[in-house]
Coordinates of N, CA and C in Angstrom, one line a residue:
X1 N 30.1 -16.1 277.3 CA 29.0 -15.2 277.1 C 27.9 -15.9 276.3
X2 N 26.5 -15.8 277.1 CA 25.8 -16.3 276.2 C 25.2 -15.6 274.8
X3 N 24.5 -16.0 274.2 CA 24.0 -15.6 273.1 C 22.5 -14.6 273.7
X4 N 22.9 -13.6 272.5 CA 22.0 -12.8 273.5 C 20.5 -12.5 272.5
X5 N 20.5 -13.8 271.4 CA 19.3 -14.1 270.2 C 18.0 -13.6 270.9
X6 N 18.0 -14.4 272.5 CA 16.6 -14.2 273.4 C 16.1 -12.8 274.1
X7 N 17.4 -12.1 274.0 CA 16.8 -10.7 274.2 C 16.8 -9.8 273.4
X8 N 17.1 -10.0 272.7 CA 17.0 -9.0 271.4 C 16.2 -9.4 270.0
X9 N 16.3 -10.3 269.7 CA 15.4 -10.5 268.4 C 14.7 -11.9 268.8
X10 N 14.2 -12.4 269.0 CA 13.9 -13.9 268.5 C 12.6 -13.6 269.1
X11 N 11.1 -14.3 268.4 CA 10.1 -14.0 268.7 C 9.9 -15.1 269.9
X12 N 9.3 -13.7 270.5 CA 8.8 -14.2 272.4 C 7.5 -14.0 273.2
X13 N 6.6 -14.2 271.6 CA 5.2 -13.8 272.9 C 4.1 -12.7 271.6
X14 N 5.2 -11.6 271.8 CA 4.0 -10.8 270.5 C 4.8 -10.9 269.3
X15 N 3.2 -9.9 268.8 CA 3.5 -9.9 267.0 C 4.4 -9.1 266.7
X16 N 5.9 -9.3 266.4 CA 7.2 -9.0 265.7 C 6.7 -9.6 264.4
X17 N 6.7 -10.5 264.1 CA 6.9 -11.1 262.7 C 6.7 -9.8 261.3
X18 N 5.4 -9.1 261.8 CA 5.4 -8.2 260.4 C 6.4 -6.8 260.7
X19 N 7.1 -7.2 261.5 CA 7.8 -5.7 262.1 C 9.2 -5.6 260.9
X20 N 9.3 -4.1 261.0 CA 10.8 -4.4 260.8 C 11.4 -3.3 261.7
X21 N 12.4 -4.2 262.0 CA 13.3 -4.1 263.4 C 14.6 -4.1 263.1
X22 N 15.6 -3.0 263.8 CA 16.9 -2.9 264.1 C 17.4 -3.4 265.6
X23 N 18.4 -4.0 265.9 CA 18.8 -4.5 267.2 C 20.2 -4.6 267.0
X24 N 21.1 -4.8 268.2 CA 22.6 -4.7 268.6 C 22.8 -6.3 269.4
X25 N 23.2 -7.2 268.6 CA 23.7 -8.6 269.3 C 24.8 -8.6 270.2
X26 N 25.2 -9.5 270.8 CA 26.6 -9.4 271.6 C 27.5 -10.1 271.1
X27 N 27.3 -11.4 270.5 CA 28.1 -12.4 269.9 C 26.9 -12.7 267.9
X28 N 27.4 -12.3 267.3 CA 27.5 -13.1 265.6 C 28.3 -14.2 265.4
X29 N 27.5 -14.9 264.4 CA 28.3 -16.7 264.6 C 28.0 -16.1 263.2
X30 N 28.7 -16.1 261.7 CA 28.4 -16.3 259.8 C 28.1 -17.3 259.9
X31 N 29.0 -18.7 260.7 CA 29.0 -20.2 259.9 C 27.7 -20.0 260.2
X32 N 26.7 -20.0 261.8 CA 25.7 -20.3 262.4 C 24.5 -19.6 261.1
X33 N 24.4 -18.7 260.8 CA 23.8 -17.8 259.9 C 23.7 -18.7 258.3
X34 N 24.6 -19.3 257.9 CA 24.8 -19.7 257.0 C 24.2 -21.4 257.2
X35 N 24.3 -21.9 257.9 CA 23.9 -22.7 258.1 C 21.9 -23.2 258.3
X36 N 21.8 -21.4 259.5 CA 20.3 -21.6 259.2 C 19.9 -21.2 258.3
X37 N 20.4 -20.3 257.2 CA 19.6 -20.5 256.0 C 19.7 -21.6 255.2
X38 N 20.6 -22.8 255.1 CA 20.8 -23.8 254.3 C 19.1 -24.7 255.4
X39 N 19.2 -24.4 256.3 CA 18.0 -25.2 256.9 C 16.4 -24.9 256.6
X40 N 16.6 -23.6 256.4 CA 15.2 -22.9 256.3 C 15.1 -23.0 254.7
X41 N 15.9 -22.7 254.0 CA 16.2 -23.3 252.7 C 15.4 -24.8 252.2
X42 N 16.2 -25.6 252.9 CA 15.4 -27.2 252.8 C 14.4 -27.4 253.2
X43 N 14.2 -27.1 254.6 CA 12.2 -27.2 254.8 C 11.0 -26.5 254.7
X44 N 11.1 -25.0 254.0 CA 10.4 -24.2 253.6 C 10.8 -24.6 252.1
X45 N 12.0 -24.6 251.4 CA 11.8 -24.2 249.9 C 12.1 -23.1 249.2
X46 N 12.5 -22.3 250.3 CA 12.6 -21.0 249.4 C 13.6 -20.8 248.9
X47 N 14.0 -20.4 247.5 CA 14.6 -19.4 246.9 C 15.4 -18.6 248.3
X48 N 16.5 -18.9 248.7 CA 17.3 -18.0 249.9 C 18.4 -17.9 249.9
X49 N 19.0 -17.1 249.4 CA 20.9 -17.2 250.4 C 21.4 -16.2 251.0
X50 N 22.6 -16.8 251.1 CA 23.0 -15.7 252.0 C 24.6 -15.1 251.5
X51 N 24.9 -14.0 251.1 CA 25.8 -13.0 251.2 C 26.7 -12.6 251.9
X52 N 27.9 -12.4 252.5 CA 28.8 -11.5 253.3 C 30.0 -11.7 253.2
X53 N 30.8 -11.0 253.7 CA 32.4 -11.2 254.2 C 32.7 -10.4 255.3
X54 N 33.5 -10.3 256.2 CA 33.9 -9.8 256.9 C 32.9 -9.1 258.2
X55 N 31.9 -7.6 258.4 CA 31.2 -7.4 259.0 C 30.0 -7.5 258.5
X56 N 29.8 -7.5 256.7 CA 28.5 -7.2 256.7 C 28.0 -8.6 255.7
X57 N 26.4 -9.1 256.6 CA 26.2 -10.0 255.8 C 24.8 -9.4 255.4
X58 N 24.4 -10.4 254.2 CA 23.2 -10.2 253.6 C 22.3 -11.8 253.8
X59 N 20.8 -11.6 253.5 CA 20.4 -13.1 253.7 C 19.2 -11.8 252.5
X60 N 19.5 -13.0 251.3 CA 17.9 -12.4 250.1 C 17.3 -13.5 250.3
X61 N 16.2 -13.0 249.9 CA 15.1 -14.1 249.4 C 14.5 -13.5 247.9
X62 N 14.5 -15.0 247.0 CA 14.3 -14.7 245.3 C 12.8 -14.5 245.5
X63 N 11.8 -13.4 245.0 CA 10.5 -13.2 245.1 C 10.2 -13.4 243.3
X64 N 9.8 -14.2 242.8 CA 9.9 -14.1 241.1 C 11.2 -13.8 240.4
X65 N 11.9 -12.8 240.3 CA 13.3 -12.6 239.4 C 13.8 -11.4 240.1
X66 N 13.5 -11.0 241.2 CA 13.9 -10.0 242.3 C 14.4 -10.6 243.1
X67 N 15.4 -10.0 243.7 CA 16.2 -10.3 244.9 C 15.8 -9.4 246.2
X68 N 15.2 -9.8 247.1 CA 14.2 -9.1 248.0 C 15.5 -9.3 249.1
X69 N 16.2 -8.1 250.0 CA 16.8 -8.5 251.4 C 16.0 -8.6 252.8
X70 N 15.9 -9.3 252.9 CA 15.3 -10.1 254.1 C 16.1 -9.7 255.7
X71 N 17.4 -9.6 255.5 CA 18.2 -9.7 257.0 C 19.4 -9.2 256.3
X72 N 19.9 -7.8 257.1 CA 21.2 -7.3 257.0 C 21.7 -7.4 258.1
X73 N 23.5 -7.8 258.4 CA 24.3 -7.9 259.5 C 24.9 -6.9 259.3
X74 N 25.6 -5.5 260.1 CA 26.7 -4.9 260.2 C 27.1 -4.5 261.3
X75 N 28.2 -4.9 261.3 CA 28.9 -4.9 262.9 C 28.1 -5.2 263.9
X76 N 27.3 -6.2 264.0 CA 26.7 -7.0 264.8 C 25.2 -6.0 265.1
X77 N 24.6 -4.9 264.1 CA 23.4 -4.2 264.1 C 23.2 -5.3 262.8
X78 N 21.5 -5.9 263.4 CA 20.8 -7.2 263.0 C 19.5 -6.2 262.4
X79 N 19.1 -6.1 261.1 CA 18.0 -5.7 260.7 C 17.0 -6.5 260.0
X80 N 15.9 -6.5 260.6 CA 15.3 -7.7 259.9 C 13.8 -7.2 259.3
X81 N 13.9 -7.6 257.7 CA 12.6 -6.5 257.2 C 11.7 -7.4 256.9
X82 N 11.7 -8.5 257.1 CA 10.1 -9.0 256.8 C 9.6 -10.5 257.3
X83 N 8.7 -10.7 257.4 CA 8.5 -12.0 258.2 C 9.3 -13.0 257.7
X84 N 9.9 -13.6 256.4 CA 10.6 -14.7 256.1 C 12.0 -14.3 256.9
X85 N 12.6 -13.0 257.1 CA 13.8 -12.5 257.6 C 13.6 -13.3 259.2
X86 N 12.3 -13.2 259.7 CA 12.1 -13.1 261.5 C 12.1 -15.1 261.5
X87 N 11.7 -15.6 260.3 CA 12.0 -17.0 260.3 C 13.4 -17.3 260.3
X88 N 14.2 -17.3 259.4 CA 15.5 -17.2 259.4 C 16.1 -17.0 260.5
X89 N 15.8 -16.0 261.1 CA 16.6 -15.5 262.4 C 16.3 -16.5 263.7
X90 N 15.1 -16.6 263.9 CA 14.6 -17.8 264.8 C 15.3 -19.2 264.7
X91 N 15.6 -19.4 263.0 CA 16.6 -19.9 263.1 C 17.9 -20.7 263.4
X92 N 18.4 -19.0 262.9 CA 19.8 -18.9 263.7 C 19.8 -19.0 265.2
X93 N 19.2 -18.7 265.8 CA 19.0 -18.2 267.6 C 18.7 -19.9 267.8
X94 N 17.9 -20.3 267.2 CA 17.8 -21.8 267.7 C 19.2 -22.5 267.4
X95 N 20.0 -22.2 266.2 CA 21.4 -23.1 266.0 C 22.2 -22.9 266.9
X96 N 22.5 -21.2 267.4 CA 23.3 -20.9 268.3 C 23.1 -20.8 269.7
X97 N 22.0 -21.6 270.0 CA 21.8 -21.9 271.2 C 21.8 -23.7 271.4
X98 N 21.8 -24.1 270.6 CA 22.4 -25.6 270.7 C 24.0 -25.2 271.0
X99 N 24.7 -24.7 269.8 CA 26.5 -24.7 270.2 C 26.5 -24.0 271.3
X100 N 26.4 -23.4 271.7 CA 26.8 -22.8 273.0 C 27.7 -22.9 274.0
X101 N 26.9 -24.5 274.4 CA 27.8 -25.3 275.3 C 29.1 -25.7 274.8
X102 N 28.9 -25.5 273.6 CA 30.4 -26.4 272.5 C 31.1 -25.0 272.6
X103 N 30.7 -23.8 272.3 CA 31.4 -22.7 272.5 C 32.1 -22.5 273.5
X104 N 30.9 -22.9 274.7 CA 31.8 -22.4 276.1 C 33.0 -23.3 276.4
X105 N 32.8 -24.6 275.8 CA 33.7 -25.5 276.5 C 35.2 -25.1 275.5
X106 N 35.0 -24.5 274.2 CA 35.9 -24.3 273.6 C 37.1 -22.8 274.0
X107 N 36.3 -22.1 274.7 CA 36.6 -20.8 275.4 C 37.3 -21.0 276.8
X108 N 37.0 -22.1 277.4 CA 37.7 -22.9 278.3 C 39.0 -23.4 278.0
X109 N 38.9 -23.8 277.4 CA 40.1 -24.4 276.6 C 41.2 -23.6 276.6
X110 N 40.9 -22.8 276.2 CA 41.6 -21.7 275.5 C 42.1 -20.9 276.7
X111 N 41.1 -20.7 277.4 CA 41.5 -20.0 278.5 C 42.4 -20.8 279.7
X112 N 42.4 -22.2 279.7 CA 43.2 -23.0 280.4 C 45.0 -23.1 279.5
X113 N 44.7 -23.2 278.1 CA 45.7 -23.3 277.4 C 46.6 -21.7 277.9
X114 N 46.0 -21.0 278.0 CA 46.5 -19.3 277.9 C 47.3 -19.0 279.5
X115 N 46.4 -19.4 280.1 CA 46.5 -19.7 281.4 C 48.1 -20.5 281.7
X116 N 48.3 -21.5 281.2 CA 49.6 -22.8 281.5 C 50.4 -21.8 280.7
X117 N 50.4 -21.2 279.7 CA 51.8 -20.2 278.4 C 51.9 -19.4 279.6
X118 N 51.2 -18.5 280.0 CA 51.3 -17.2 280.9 C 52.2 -17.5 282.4
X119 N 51.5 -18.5 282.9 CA 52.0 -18.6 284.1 C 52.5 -20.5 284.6
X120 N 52.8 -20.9 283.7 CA 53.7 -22.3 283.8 C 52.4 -23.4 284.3
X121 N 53.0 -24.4 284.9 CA 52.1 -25.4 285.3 C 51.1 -24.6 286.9
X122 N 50.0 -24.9 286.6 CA 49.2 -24.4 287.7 C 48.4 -25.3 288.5

């Protein structure tokens, strides 16, 4: 399944950036999420992390000695409240569209592996 960043959130043309927006993803990656904030982190500079366990993640950004939320995850509803949130996320949609192909080939696997247990040599 591909990532579905390009139809639902990732900016494509108009002005989203000052929006804030609710959307429903098909596939959430945390590592991927956590990772593009460690990116947006290093080449912007900002004050950023990120927060979660299990369905719900958080992404603040430090504004002076406030902790501003930027991007909430719950059960795959993506809320994104302010233009540093819509950078972040572009992000992410850009990380998880590199793995992809590493995903699919790993879902292959899996499904060849599951495949040989279920029904012997094929």
């Amino acid at each position: 399944m591909r990532s579905n960043c390009n139809d639902y959130g990732c900016h494509d043309g108009h002005d989203v950036m000052n929006e804030r927006m609710r959307f429903r993803v098909g596939e959430f990656y945390p590592e991927s999420l956590i990772k593009a904030v460690e990116e947006v982190r290093w080449k912007s500079r900002w004050r950023i992390s990120v927060y979660g366990r299990d369905e719900r993640w958080v992404v603040k950004l430090w504004r002076v000695f406030i902790p501003v939320t930027i991007i909430e995850v719950r059960n795959k509803e993506v809320t994104i409240r302010s233009s540093e949130g819509w950078v972040v996320w572009e992000a992410y949609c850009a990380r998880v569209e590199r793995q992809e192909p590493l995903r699919q080939l790993i879902r292959d696997i899996r499904f060849a592996e599951w495949m040989k247990r279920e029904f012997g040599e094929w």
